[in-house]
Coordinates of C-alpha atoms in Angstrom, one line a residue:
Chain A
M181 CA -81.5 -62.3 -5.4
T182 CA -82.8 -59.0 -4.1
P183 CA -85.2 -57.3 -6.5
P184 CA -83.9 -54.1 -8.2
H185 CA -84.9 -50.8 -6.6
V186 CA -86.6 -48.4 -9.0
T187 CA -87.3 -44.8 -8.1
V188 CA -90.0 -43.1 -10.1
V189 CA -90.1 -39.3 -9.9
G190 CA -93.6 -38.0 -10.8
A191 CA -96.9 -39.8 -10.3
G192 CA -98.8 -38.4 -13.3
P193 CA -99.9 -40.7 -16.2
A194 CA -96.3 -41.6 -17.1
G195 CA -95.0 -42.1 -13.6
L196 CA -97.9 -44.1 -12.3
A197 CA -97.7 -46.4 -15.4
A198 CA -93.9 -46.8 -14.8
A199 CA -94.5 -47.7 -11.2
E200 CA -97.0 -50.3 -12.2
T201 CA -94.9 -52.1 -14.8
A202 CA -91.8 -51.9 -12.6
L203 CA -93.8 -53.7 -9.9
T204 CA -95.0 -56.3 -12.4
A205 CA -91.4 -56.9 -13.5
G206 CA -90.6 -57.7 -9.8
A207 CA -88.9 -54.5 -8.7
E208 CA -89.1 -52.6 -5.4
V209 CA -90.5 -49.2 -6.3
T210 CA -90.4 -45.8 -4.6
L211 CA -92.9 -43.5 -6.2
I212 CA -92.3 -39.8 -5.5
D213 CA -94.5 -36.8 -6.2
S214 CA -94.5 -33.2 -4.9
A215 CA -98.3 -33.4 -4.6
E216 CA -100.4 -35.0 -1.9
Q217 CA -102.1 -37.3 -4.4
P218 CA -101.0 -39.1 -7.5
G219 CA -102.4 -38.1 -10.9
G220 CA -100.2 -35.2 -11.9
Q221 CA -101.8 -32.3 -13.8
Y222 CA -103.9 -34.5 -16.1
H223 CA -105.6 -36.5 -13.4
R224 CA -105.4 -33.8 -10.7
M225 CA -107.5 -35.1 -7.9
L226 CA -109.7 -33.3 -5.4
P227 CA -108.3 -33.2 -1.8
D228 CA -109.4 -36.1 0.4
A229 CA -110.8 -33.5 2.8
Y230 CA -113.5 -32.6 0.2
A231 CA -115.0 -36.1 0.6
A232 CA -116.2 -35.9 -3.0
V233 CA -118.8 -38.6 -3.8
R234 CA -118.5 -38.2 -7.6
P235 CA -114.9 -37.2 -8.4
E236 CA -115.2 -38.9 -11.8
R237 CA -117.3 -36.0 -13.0
L238 CA -114.1 -33.9 -13.5
Q239 CA -111.9 -36.6 -15.0
H240 CA -111.4 -38.3 -18.3
G241 CA -110.6 -42.0 -18.0
W242 CA -111.2 -41.8 -14.2
R243 CA -112.0 -45.5 -13.8
A244 CA -108.8 -46.8 -15.4
F245 CA -106.8 -44.2 -13.5
D246 CA -108.5 -45.0 -10.2
R247 CA -107.8 -48.7 -10.6
R248 CA -104.2 -48.2 -11.5
R249 CA -103.7 -45.7 -8.6
R250 CA -105.1 -48.1 -6.0
R251 CA -103.2 -51.1 -7.4
V252 CA -99.9 -49.3 -7.3
L253 CA -100.2 -47.6 -4.0
A254 CA -101.5 -50.8 -2.2
H255 CA -98.7 -53.0 -3.7
P256 CA -96.5 -54.5 -1.0
R257 CA -93.3 -53.6 -3.0
C258 CA -94.4 -50.0 -3.5
T259 CA -93.4 -47.2 -1.2
W260 CA -95.4 -44.0 -1.9
W261 CA -93.9 -40.7 -1.0
P262 CA -96.4 -37.9 -1.5
D263 CA -95.5 -34.2 -0.7
T264 CA -91.9 -35.1 -1.6
T265 CA -89.6 -32.9 -3.7
V266 CA -86.4 -34.0 -5.4
W267 CA -84.1 -31.0 -4.8
A268 CA -80.9 -32.5 -6.3
L269 CA -79.6 -35.4 -8.3
E270 CA -76.0 -36.1 -7.4
R271 CA -74.0 -37.8 -10.2
L272 CA -71.7 -40.5 -8.9
A273 CA -68.0 -40.9 -9.7
P274 CA -67.3 -42.4 -13.2
H275 CA -66.3 -45.7 -11.8
E276 CA -69.5 -46.1 -9.8
P277 CA -72.2 -47.7 -11.9
G278 CA -75.8 -46.7 -11.8
P279 CA -78.0 -43.7 -11.8
P280 CA -77.4 -40.6 -9.7
R281 CA -78.2 -40.4 -6.0
V282 CA -81.6 -38.8 -5.4
H283 CA -81.9 -36.2 -2.7
V284 CA -85.4 -35.4 -1.5
L285 CA -87.3 -33.3 1.0
C286 CA -90.6 -34.8 2.5
G287 CA -93.1 -32.5 4.0
P288 CA -95.4 -29.5 3.3
A289 CA -94.3 -27.4 0.2
D290 CA -91.5 -25.0 1.1
G291 CA -91.8 -25.9 4.7
A292 CA -88.9 -25.4 7.2
D293 CA -89.0 -28.8 8.9
R294 CA -89.1 -31.2 6.0
R295 CA -87.3 -34.6 6.3
R296 CA -84.3 -34.7 4.2
L297 CA -83.7 -38.2 2.7
R298 CA -81.4 -39.8 0.2
L299 CA -82.0 -42.7 -2.2
D300 CA -79.6 -44.8 -4.2
P301 CA -81.8 -46.6 -6.7
D302 CA -80.7 -49.2 -9.2
A303 CA -82.7 -47.4 -11.8
L304 CA -84.3 -44.0 -12.0
V305 CA -87.4 -43.2 -14.0
L306 CA -88.0 -39.5 -14.6
A307 CA -91.6 -38.5 -15.3
V308 CA -91.8 -35.0 -14.1
G309 CA -94.0 -33.5 -16.8
A310 CA -94.3 -30.0 -18.2
H311 CA -95.8 -26.6 -17.5
D312 CA -97.5 -24.0 -19.6
R313 CA -95.4 -21.9 -21.8
M314 CA -96.7 -18.3 -22.1
L315 CA -95.3 -15.6 -24.4
P316 CA -95.2 -12.2 -22.8
F317 CA -97.6 -9.4 -23.9
P318 CA -98.2 -5.9 -22.4
G319 CA -100.0 -6.3 -19.0
W320 CA -99.4 -10.1 -18.7
E321 CA -98.0 -9.4 -15.2
L322 CA -101.3 -8.1 -13.9
P323 CA -103.1 -10.2 -11.3
G324 CA -106.0 -11.9 -13.0
V325 CA -103.8 -13.1 -15.9
F326 CA -103.3 -16.8 -15.4
T327 CA -101.7 -19.6 -17.3
A328 CA -104.4 -22.0 -18.7
G329 CA -102.9 -24.7 -16.5
A330 CA -103.5 -22.6 -13.4
A331 CA -107.2 -22.1 -14.2
Q332 CA -107.4 -25.9 -14.9
A333 CA -105.6 -26.8 -11.7
L334 CA -107.7 -24.5 -9.5
A335 CA -111.0 -25.7 -11.1
K336 CA -110.2 -29.4 -11.0
G337 CA -108.1 -29.5 -7.9
E338 CA -110.0 -27.3 -5.5
R339 CA -113.2 -26.1 -7.2
V340 CA -112.1 -22.5 -7.5
V341 CA -112.9 -20.6 -10.7
V342 CA -110.5 -17.8 -11.6
G343 CA -113.2 -15.4 -12.7
D344 CA -116.8 -14.9 -14.0
R345 CA -116.0 -13.4 -17.4
V346 CA -113.0 -15.2 -18.8
V347 CA -111.2 -15.2 -22.1
V348 CA -109.2 -18.3 -22.9
A349 CA -106.5 -17.6 -25.5
G350 CA -103.2 -18.9 -27.0
T351 CA -102.7 -22.0 -29.1
G352 CA -103.2 -25.7 -28.9
P353 CA -105.9 -28.2 -28.1
F354 CA -105.4 -27.5 -24.3
L355 CA -107.5 -24.3 -24.7
L356 CA -110.6 -26.6 -25.0
P357 CA -110.5 -28.6 -21.8
V358 CA -109.6 -25.4 -19.9
A359 CA -112.6 -23.5 -21.3
A360 CA -114.8 -26.6 -20.6
S361 CA -113.7 -26.8 -17.0
L362 CA -114.4 -23.1 -16.5
L363 CA -117.9 -23.6 -18.0
E364 CA -118.5 -26.7 -15.8
A365 CA -117.6 -24.7 -12.7
G366 CA -120.0 -21.9 -13.7
S367 CA -117.9 -19.2 -15.3
R368 CA -118.9 -17.4 -18.4
V369 CA -116.3 -17.9 -21.1
S370 CA -116.4 -14.8 -23.3
A371 CA -114.2 -16.2 -26.0
V372 CA -111.8 -19.0 -26.9
L373 CA -109.1 -17.6 -29.2
E374 CA -106.7 -19.8 -31.1
A375 CA -103.8 -17.7 -32.4
N376 CA -103.1 -19.8 -35.4
V377 CA -105.1 -19.2 -38.5
T378 CA -107.5 -21.9 -39.8
A379 CA -105.2 -22.8 -42.6
T380 CA -102.3 -23.6 -40.3
V381 CA -104.4 -25.7 -37.9
A382 CA -106.1 -27.5 -40.8
R383 CA -102.9 -28.2 -42.6
G384 CA -101.3 -29.6 -39.4
W385 CA -104.2 -31.9 -38.5
S386 CA -105.3 -33.1 -42.0
Q387 CA -102.0 -34.5 -43.2
R388 CA -102.0 -38.3 -43.3
P389 CA -105.4 -38.5 -41.5
W390 CA -105.2 -42.3 -41.1
E391 CA -102.6 -41.8 -38.4
L392 CA -105.2 -40.0 -36.3
A393 CA -107.4 -43.0 -36.1
A394 CA -105.1 -44.4 -33.5
Q395 CA -105.8 -41.3 -31.4
A396 CA -109.6 -41.9 -31.4
G397 CA -109.7 -41.6 -27.6
K398 CA -108.1 -38.2 -27.7
A399 CA -110.3 -37.1 -30.5
G400 CA -113.4 -38.1 -28.6
E401 CA -112.3 -36.2 -25.6
L402 CA -111.7 -33.1 -27.7
A403 CA -115.1 -33.5 -29.3
E404 CA -116.7 -33.5 -25.9
Y405 CA -115.1 -30.3 -24.9
T406 CA -116.1 -28.7 -28.3
A407 CA -119.7 -29.8 -27.7
A408 CA -119.6 -28.1 -24.3
L409 CA -118.4 -24.9 -25.9
I410 CA -121.2 -25.1 -28.5
R411 CA -123.8 -25.8 -25.9
H412 CA -122.7 -22.7 -24.0
R413 CA -122.5 -20.7 -27.2
V414 CA -118.9 -19.7 -26.6
P415 CA -117.5 -17.8 -29.5
C416 CA -114.4 -19.7 -30.8
R417 CA -112.1 -17.9 -33.2
T418 CA -108.9 -18.9 -35.0
G419 CA -106.3 -16.3 -36.0
R420 CA -107.0 -14.1 -33.0
A421 CA -105.0 -13.5 -29.9
V422 CA -104.9 -11.5 -26.7
I423 CA -102.2 -8.9 -27.4
E424 CA -102.7 -6.8 -24.2
A425 CA -104.2 -7.0 -20.8
R426 CA -105.2 -3.7 -19.0
G427 CA -106.4 -2.8 -15.6
D428 CA -105.7 -0.9 -12.4
G429 CA -103.9 -3.3 -10.2
R430 CA -105.7 -6.3 -11.8
V431 CA -106.9 -7.2 -15.2
E432 CA -110.2 -5.5 -16.2
E433 CA -110.1 -5.8 -20.0
V434 CA -108.1 -7.5 -22.8
V435 CA -107.3 -6.3 -26.2
T436 CA -107.6 -9.0 -28.9
A437 CA -106.4 -8.7 -32.5
R438 CA -106.5 -10.7 -35.7
L439 CA -103.2 -12.4 -36.5
R440 CA -101.7 -13.4 -39.8
G441 CA -100.3 -16.9 -40.3
D442 CA -96.9 -15.7 -38.9
W443 CA -98.7 -14.1 -35.9
S444 CA -98.1 -10.5 -37.0
V445 CA -101.0 -8.3 -35.9
V446 CA -103.4 -7.1 -38.5
P447 CA -103.6 -3.4 -37.9
G448 CA -107.1 -2.0 -37.1
S449 CA -108.4 -5.5 -36.1
E450 CA -108.1 -4.7 -32.3
R451 CA -111.1 -5.2 -30.1
T452 CA -111.5 -4.8 -26.4
I453 CA -113.3 -7.3 -24.2
A454 CA -114.2 -6.7 -20.5
V455 CA -113.0 -9.6 -18.4
D456 CA -112.1 -10.4 -14.8
A457 CA -109.7 -13.1 -15.8
V458 CA -107.7 -14.2 -18.8
C459 CA -106.1 -17.7 -19.2
V460 CA -103.4 -18.1 -21.7
T461 CA -101.2 -20.9 -23.0
H462 CA -98.8 -21.1 -25.9
G463 CA -97.9 -24.7 -25.5
F464 CA -95.8 -26.5 -22.8
S465 CA -92.3 -26.4 -21.6
P466 CA -90.9 -29.7 -20.3
Q467 CA -89.4 -29.6 -16.8
L468 CA -85.8 -30.4 -17.7
E469 CA -83.8 -29.5 -14.6
L470 CA -83.7 -33.1 -13.2
P471 CA -82.9 -34.8 -16.6
V472 CA -80.1 -32.2 -17.1
A473 CA -78.9 -32.7 -13.5
A474 CA -78.7 -36.4 -14.2
G475 CA -76.6 -35.8 -17.3
C476 CA -79.2 -36.9 -19.8
A477 CA -78.6 -35.7 -23.4
L478 CA -81.3 -33.6 -24.9
R479 CA -82.6 -33.5 -28.5
G480 CA -83.6 -30.3 -30.2
S481 CA -86.8 -30.1 -32.2
S482 CA -88.9 -27.3 -33.7
A483 CA -90.9 -27.4 -30.4
G484 CA -87.8 -26.9 -28.2
E485 CA -85.6 -29.3 -26.3
F486 CA -86.6 -32.6 -24.9
V487 CA -84.9 -35.6 -23.3
D488 CA -83.5 -37.9 -25.9
V489 CA -84.5 -41.6 -25.3
D490 CA -84.0 -44.9 -27.2
D491 CA -86.7 -47.4 -28.1
D492 CA -86.8 -48.6 -24.4
Q493 CA -87.1 -45.1 -23.0
R494 CA -83.4 -45.2 -21.8
T495 CA -81.7 -41.8 -21.7
S496 CA -78.0 -41.3 -22.5
C497 CA -77.3 -41.7 -18.7
P498 CA -76.9 -45.3 -17.5
G499 CA -79.8 -46.4 -15.3
V500 CA -81.9 -43.3 -16.0
Y501 CA -85.1 -43.6 -18.0
A502 CA -87.4 -40.8 -19.2
S503 CA -91.1 -40.8 -20.0
G504 CA -94.1 -38.5 -20.5
E505 CA -94.0 -34.8 -21.5
I506 CA -90.2 -34.4 -20.9
T507 CA -89.6 -36.6 -24.0
G508 CA -92.2 -34.7 -26.2
I509 CA -95.6 -33.1 -25.7
A510 CA -97.8 -35.9 -26.8
G511 CA -100.6 -36.2 -24.2
A512 CA -101.7 -38.6 -21.6
P513 CA -102.1 -41.8 -23.7
A514 CA -98.6 -41.5 -25.1
A515 CA -97.2 -40.7 -21.6
R516 CA -98.8 -43.8 -20.2
A517 CA -97.3 -46.0 -22.9
E518 CA -93.8 -44.4 -22.4
G519 CA -94.1 -44.8 -18.6
A520 CA -95.2 -48.4 -18.9
L521 CA -92.2 -49.2 -21.2
A522 CA -89.7 -47.3 -19.0
G523 CA -90.9 -48.9 -15.8
W524 CA -90.8 -52.5 -17.2
V525 CA -87.3 -52.1 -18.6
A526 CA -86.0 -50.2 -15.5
G527 CA -87.5 -52.9 -13.2
G528 CA -85.5 -55.6 -15.0
G529 CA -88.2 -56.8 -17.4
D530 CA -87.2 -58.3 -20.8
P531 CA -87.2 -55.5 -23.4
A532 CA -88.0 -58.1 -26.0
A533 CA -91.2 -59.3 -24.2
P534 CA -94.0 -59.6 -26.8
A535 CA -96.4 -57.7 -24.6
L536 CA -94.3 -54.5 -25.2
R537 CA -95.2 -54.5 -28.9
H538 CA -98.5 -52.7 -28.3
L539 CA -96.9 -50.2 -25.9
R540 CA -94.3 -49.3 -28.4
R541 CA -96.9 -48.9 -31.1
S542 CA -99.0 -46.7 -28.8
R543 CA -95.9 -44.7 -27.9
D544 CA -95.0 -44.2 -31.6
Q545 CA -98.5 -43.1 -32.4
G546 CA -98.3 -40.6 -29.6
R547 CA -95.0 -39.3 -31.1
A548 CA -96.7 -38.9 -34.5
F549 CA -99.5 -37.0 -32.7
A550 CA -96.9 -34.8 -31.0
E551 CA -95.4 -33.8 -34.3
R552 CA -98.8 -33.1 -35.7
L553 CA -99.5 -30.9 -32.7
V554 CA -96.4 -28.8 -33.4
R555 CA -97.3 -28.4 -37.0
A556 CA -100.9 -27.4 -36.3
H557 CA -100.2 -25.1 -33.4
P558 CA -96.8 -23.5 -33.9
I559 CA -95.7 -20.2 -32.3
G560 CA -95.6 -17.7 -35.2
A561 CA -92.3 -16.1 -35.9
A562 CA -93.7 -12.6 -35.7
W563 CA -95.3 -12.9 -32.3
H564 CA -93.0 -10.3 -30.7
G565 CA -94.7 -7.6 -32.8
W566 CA -97.1 -7.1 -29.9
L567 CA -94.4 -6.3 -27.4
R568 CA -93.7 -2.7 -26.5
P569 CA -90.3 -1.4 -25.2
E570 CA -91.7 -1.3 -21.6
T571 CA -93.4 -4.7 -21.8
V572 CA -92.2 -7.0 -18.9
V573 CA -90.4 -10.1 -20.2
C574 CA -89.0 -11.5 -17.0
R575 CA -91.8 -11.5 -14.5
C576 CA -89.5 -12.0 -11.5
E577 CA -87.1 -9.2 -12.1
E578 CA -89.5 -7.1 -14.3
T579 CA -86.9 -6.8 -17.0
D580 CA -88.5 -5.1 -20.0
Y581 CA -88.2 -5.8 -23.7
A582 CA -86.1 -2.7 -24.3
S583 CA -83.4 -3.8 -21.8
I584 CA -83.3 -7.3 -23.4
C585 CA -82.9 -5.8 -26.9
R586 CA -80.1 -3.5 -25.6
A587 CA -78.2 -6.2 -23.8
V588 CA -78.3 -8.8 -26.6
T589 CA -77.5 -6.5 -29.4
N590 CA -74.5 -5.0 -27.5
V591 CA -71.4 -7.0 -28.5
A592 CA -69.8 -6.7 -25.0
S593 CA -72.8 -8.2 -23.2
A594 CA -74.0 -10.6 -25.9
A595 CA -72.8 -13.8 -24.1
A596 CA -75.7 -15.4 -22.3
R597 CA -74.1 -15.0 -18.9
V598 CA -73.3 -11.4 -19.3
A599 CA -76.7 -10.5 -20.7
K600 CA -78.3 -12.3 -17.8
L601 CA -76.3 -10.4 -15.2
E602 CA -76.8 -7.1 -17.0
T603 CA -80.6 -7.4 -17.4
R604 CA -81.3 -9.7 -14.4
A605 CA -83.7 -11.6 -16.7
G606 CA -83.9 -15.2 -15.4
L607 CA -82.1 -14.5 -12.1
G608 CA -85.3 -14.2 -10.0
P609 CA -87.1 -16.8 -7.9
C610 CA -88.4 -18.8 -10.8
Q611 CA -84.8 -19.2 -12.2
A612 CA -85.8 -18.5 -15.8
R613 CA -88.5 -21.3 -15.9
M614 CA -90.9 -18.7 -17.2
C615 CA -88.9 -16.3 -19.3
G616 CA -85.9 -18.6 -20.3
P617 CA -87.2 -19.9 -23.6
T618 CA -88.6 -16.4 -24.5
V619 CA -85.3 -14.6 -23.8
A620 CA -83.3 -17.3 -25.7
E621 CA -85.6 -16.9 -28.7
L622 CA -85.7 -13.1 -28.7
S623 CA -81.9 -13.1 -28.4
A624 CA -81.5 -15.5 -31.3
R625 CA -83.8 -13.4 -33.4
L626 CA -82.3 -10.0 -32.6
R627 CA -78.7 -11.2 -33.1
G628 CA -79.3 -13.7 -35.8
E629 CA -77.5 -16.4 -33.8
P630 CA -78.2 -18.3 -30.6
L631 CA -77.1 -16.7 -27.3
G632 CA -74.8 -19.6 -26.5
R633 CA -71.4 -17.9 -26.9
P634 CA -69.3 -18.8 -23.8
V635 CA -67.5 -16.2 -21.7
E636 CA -63.8 -16.7 -21.7
G637 CA -62.8 -18.9 -18.8
L638 CA -66.3 -20.2 -18.1
P639 CA -68.2 -23.1 -19.4
A640 CA -71.0 -22.3 -21.9
A641 CA -74.3 -21.4 -20.2
V642 CA -76.7 -24.3 -20.3
P643 CA -80.4 -23.5 -20.0
H644 CA -82.3 -25.8 -17.6
H645 CA -79.2 -26.1 -15.5
R646 CA -80.4 -25.7 -11.9
P647 CA -78.2 -27.7 -9.6
I648 CA -80.6 -26.9 -6.8
A649 CA -83.7 -28.2 -8.6
Q650 CA -86.1 -27.0 -6.0
P651 CA -85.7 -24.5 -3.1
I652 CA -84.1 -25.9 0.1
R653 CA -83.8 -23.9 3.2
L654 CA -80.3 -23.4 4.6
G655 CA -81.3 -25.1 7.9
E656 CA -82.4 -28.2 6.0
L657 CA -79.2 -28.2 4.0
A658 CA -77.1 -27.9 7.1
G659 CA -79.1 -30.6 8.9
G660 CA -78.0 -33.3 6.5
P661 CA -80.0 -36.3 5.4
D662 CA -81.5 -38.1 8.4
H663 CA -81.5 -41.7 7.1
I664 CA -81.2 -43.7 4.0
P665 CA -84.3 -45.9 3.6
N666 CA -82.4 -48.3 1.2
D667 CA -80.0 -49.3 3.9
T668 CA -82.6 -49.7 6.7
A669 CA -85.1 -51.6 4.5
Chain B
M121 CA -116.4 -9.8 -10.0
S122 CA -113.7 -12.1 -8.6
P123 CA -112.6 -15.6 -8.4
R124 CA -114.8 -17.8 -6.2
R125 CA -115.3 -21.3 -5.0
V126 CA -118.1 -23.4 -6.6
S127 CA -120.7 -23.7 -3.9
A128 CA -120.9 -27.1 -2.3
Q129 CA -124.7 -27.4 -3.0
A130 CA -124.1 -26.7 -6.7
D131 CA -121.0 -28.8 -7.1
A132 CA -121.5 -31.9 -9.3
V133 CA -118.8 -33.8 -7.5
G134 CA -120.9 -33.9 -4.3
R135 CA -118.4 -32.6 -1.7
R136 CA -118.7 -31.9 2.0
D137 CA -117.0 -28.7 3.2
R138 CA -115.2 -28.4 6.5
P139 CA -114.5 -24.7 7.1
L140 CA -111.1 -23.4 8.2
L141 CA -109.8 -20.0 9.2
I142 CA -106.5 -18.4 8.4
T143 CA -105.3 -14.9 8.9
V144 CA -103.8 -12.8 6.2
D145 CA -101.9 -9.8 7.5
G146 CA -104.1 -10.0 10.6
E147 CA -107.4 -10.3 8.7
A148 CA -109.5 -13.4 9.1
V149 CA -110.0 -15.3 5.8
E150 CA -112.3 -18.3 5.6
G151 CA -111.5 -21.3 3.4
I152 CA -112.3 -25.0 3.4
D153 CA -110.2 -27.9 4.5
G154 CA -108.1 -29.2 1.6
Q155 CA -107.6 -25.9 -0.2
S156 CA -104.2 -24.4 -1.0
I157 CA -103.4 -21.0 0.6
A158 CA -103.7 -19.5 -2.8
G159 CA -107.1 -21.1 -3.3
V160 CA -108.3 -19.7 0.0
M161 CA -107.1 -16.2 -0.8
L162 CA -108.5 -16.3 -4.4
A163 CA -111.9 -17.6 -3.3
A164 CA -111.9 -14.7 -0.7
G165 CA -111.6 -12.3 -3.6
R166 CA -107.9 -11.5 -3.2
L167 CA -106.2 -11.5 -6.5
G168 CA -102.8 -9.8 -6.1
W169 CA -101.1 -10.2 -2.8
C170 CA -97.3 -10.0 -3.4
R171 CA -95.4 -7.0 -4.5
G172 CA -92.9 -7.4 -7.3
V173 CA -89.5 -5.5 -7.4
S174 CA -91.3 -2.4 -8.6
G175 CA -94.0 -2.7 -6.0
A176 CA -96.6 -3.9 -8.5
A177 CA -99.1 -6.5 -7.3
R178 CA -98.7 -10.1 -8.1
G179 CA -100.7 -13.2 -7.4
V180 CA -101.2 -16.7 -8.7
F181 CA -99.9 -17.1 -12.2
C182 CA -98.9 -20.7 -13.0
G183 CA -100.8 -22.4 -10.2
I184 CA -98.5 -25.4 -10.1
G185 CA -95.4 -24.1 -8.3
V186 CA -93.2 -23.1 -11.2
C187 CA -93.4 -19.3 -11.4
F188 CA -92.9 -18.3 -7.8
N189 CA -95.1 -15.3 -8.2
C190 CA -97.4 -16.2 -5.3
L191 CA -94.9 -16.3 -2.4
V192 CA -96.1 -15.7 1.1
T193 CA -94.9 -16.1 4.7
V194 CA -96.7 -18.8 6.6
G195 CA -96.0 -18.6 10.3
A196 CA -92.2 -18.1 10.5
E197 CA -91.6 -19.6 7.0
R198 CA -90.8 -17.1 4.3
D199 CA -91.1 -17.7 0.6
V200 CA -93.8 -20.4 0.6
R201 CA -95.5 -21.0 -2.7
A202 CA -99.1 -20.3 -1.8
C203 CA -100.4 -22.4 -4.7
R204 CA -98.5 -25.5 -3.4
R205 CA -99.1 -25.2 0.3
R206 CA -102.2 -26.7 1.9
A207 CA -103.9 -24.2 4.2
R208 CA -104.2 -25.4 7.8
D209 CA -106.7 -24.0 10.2
G210 CA -105.1 -21.2 12.1
D211 CA -102.3 -20.5 9.6
V212 CA -100.9 -17.0 10.0
V213 CA -100.1 -15.7 6.6
T214 CA -98.1 -12.5 6.1
L215 CA -97.7 -10.9 2.7
Q216 CA -94.3 -10.3 1.1
S217 CA -92.8 -7.7 -1.1
R218 CA -89.7 -7.9 -3.3
K219 CA -89.5 -4.1 -3.6
P220 CA -86.2 -2.9 -2.1
S221 CA -86.8 -0.9 1.0
T222 CA -84.3 1.8 0.3
P223 CA -83.4 2.8 -3.3
G224 CA -80.2 1.2 -4.4
T225 CA -80.3 -1.8 -2.1
V226 CA -81.2 -5.2 -3.5
Q227 CA -82.1 -6.6 -0.1
E228 CA -85.7 -7.9 0.0
S229 CA -88.0 -5.7 2.0
G230 CA -89.4 -8.4 4.2
T231 CA -92.3 -8.7 6.5
E232 CA -90.3 -10.9 8.9
D233 CA -91.6 -8.9 11.9
G234 CA -95.0 -10.1 10.8

């Protein structure tokens, strides 16, 4: 009997764990990642060309990751495709069993001569991760305003610091590692600002404290970052946010202000800090275009939409499994547990195997952690109080807040499709990855109902629906796939 | 002050730098092997290199290929995400703008002629 072929998309903590257990279960594995190296954002590695002698200095849990990475990539049944982008998932006809066909491009990012290939796996594990969510504020489009993830990726991945006087702001525990890696790389962190007030953070984290014992590893990691901040005497404040960035062609200063529990600005509490960079995060958005393209059902939660999975990480789509941040923002340990479960079951392993018990427990603890995270670091309902009519909301098309307000409160244009065409918000190169959740939320708030009303004759607009998941050049599209590795293997 | 690269001597990871050279709109910019084009430009003190639809400067924002704010032309390839593309020695980078060249047109004012 030929072993099943499992394609794993994403080689971060979840994807790498999935590849490992699918191999253990006996499957042939193709592991795909858009980066040159495995690790994802959490274990972002230095380029080989840096010839780093002590890469572990920048990584938590490096030894375990390094062992797993080597084991997986060297495995005779594993094919590793770095620099590879999934640009489309093609759903098969209803009578054809199995997951969608996977269309990929291999080669330098956005290059013109990438190889176009096609895979027809028996099972597909999606582990594509998340990116920073950032709420708009006046001046956030200025160069020098970065997502916290950008600062982290540049410091960890190529030893570039985004500035010398940096403010790190937003909400969530991710503020801490970002500040710590800037300090490690020699920047001065002027302040770390958590927008939620102490009461919100404390209430979120202190409920049922015994559950947290299971996350001791995570807690230890956060304690280390906190120690670094104390050592460098970085002022850390809760209930304070960056509400404006100012500068001539680049950020030169930020305005911070005290926030109430609902994130409304306390008048008169504004302060100005001179900076050459500001790093902001308001949580994470799961990258849902591939799960949506595969046809996976989503589940709504107070933190947004995620892929719905069962106890074995199966999605609603036969043969498609999901793991990691696309099922909920729960951190690397939970992602690893989910990935390991998904890979094992996808690879034909017995879902009732006793060894899975501790994985499920670890996954469930991670989910409890995720819920706690949402309670402790929510986005306050009154955040839009810091927007001005001229504040850019869609960075690509430079649609301002006033235009969004006009379009969504006007009855004729209130359907999502019409509002989008009228304001152009979400039509730019990023395809609403950045502004989508914000526009949806503002619309719902301004109209008192979600912006989902369909236009007559057209299906309802679905966010995250991007049939071309990643840019492909017309030449590449016209060239057609050049071979199917499955058939030649 | 500007973004910069941690000096190899001071770097706790103990790395060895192999320099490379790219040109950005004709100007030579030094980087090291393994860096992204965005990293090379940032470390050279460039912060905003694209022009948005209004002509306002844009540069790296998300750093992981999601926001498409850092697009450049590399050789003959337009719309390359600078944060995702490894710099190669000798890369010829041309800056792009999304500002319409004539009022009322939506066509991208390109830099195709390099």
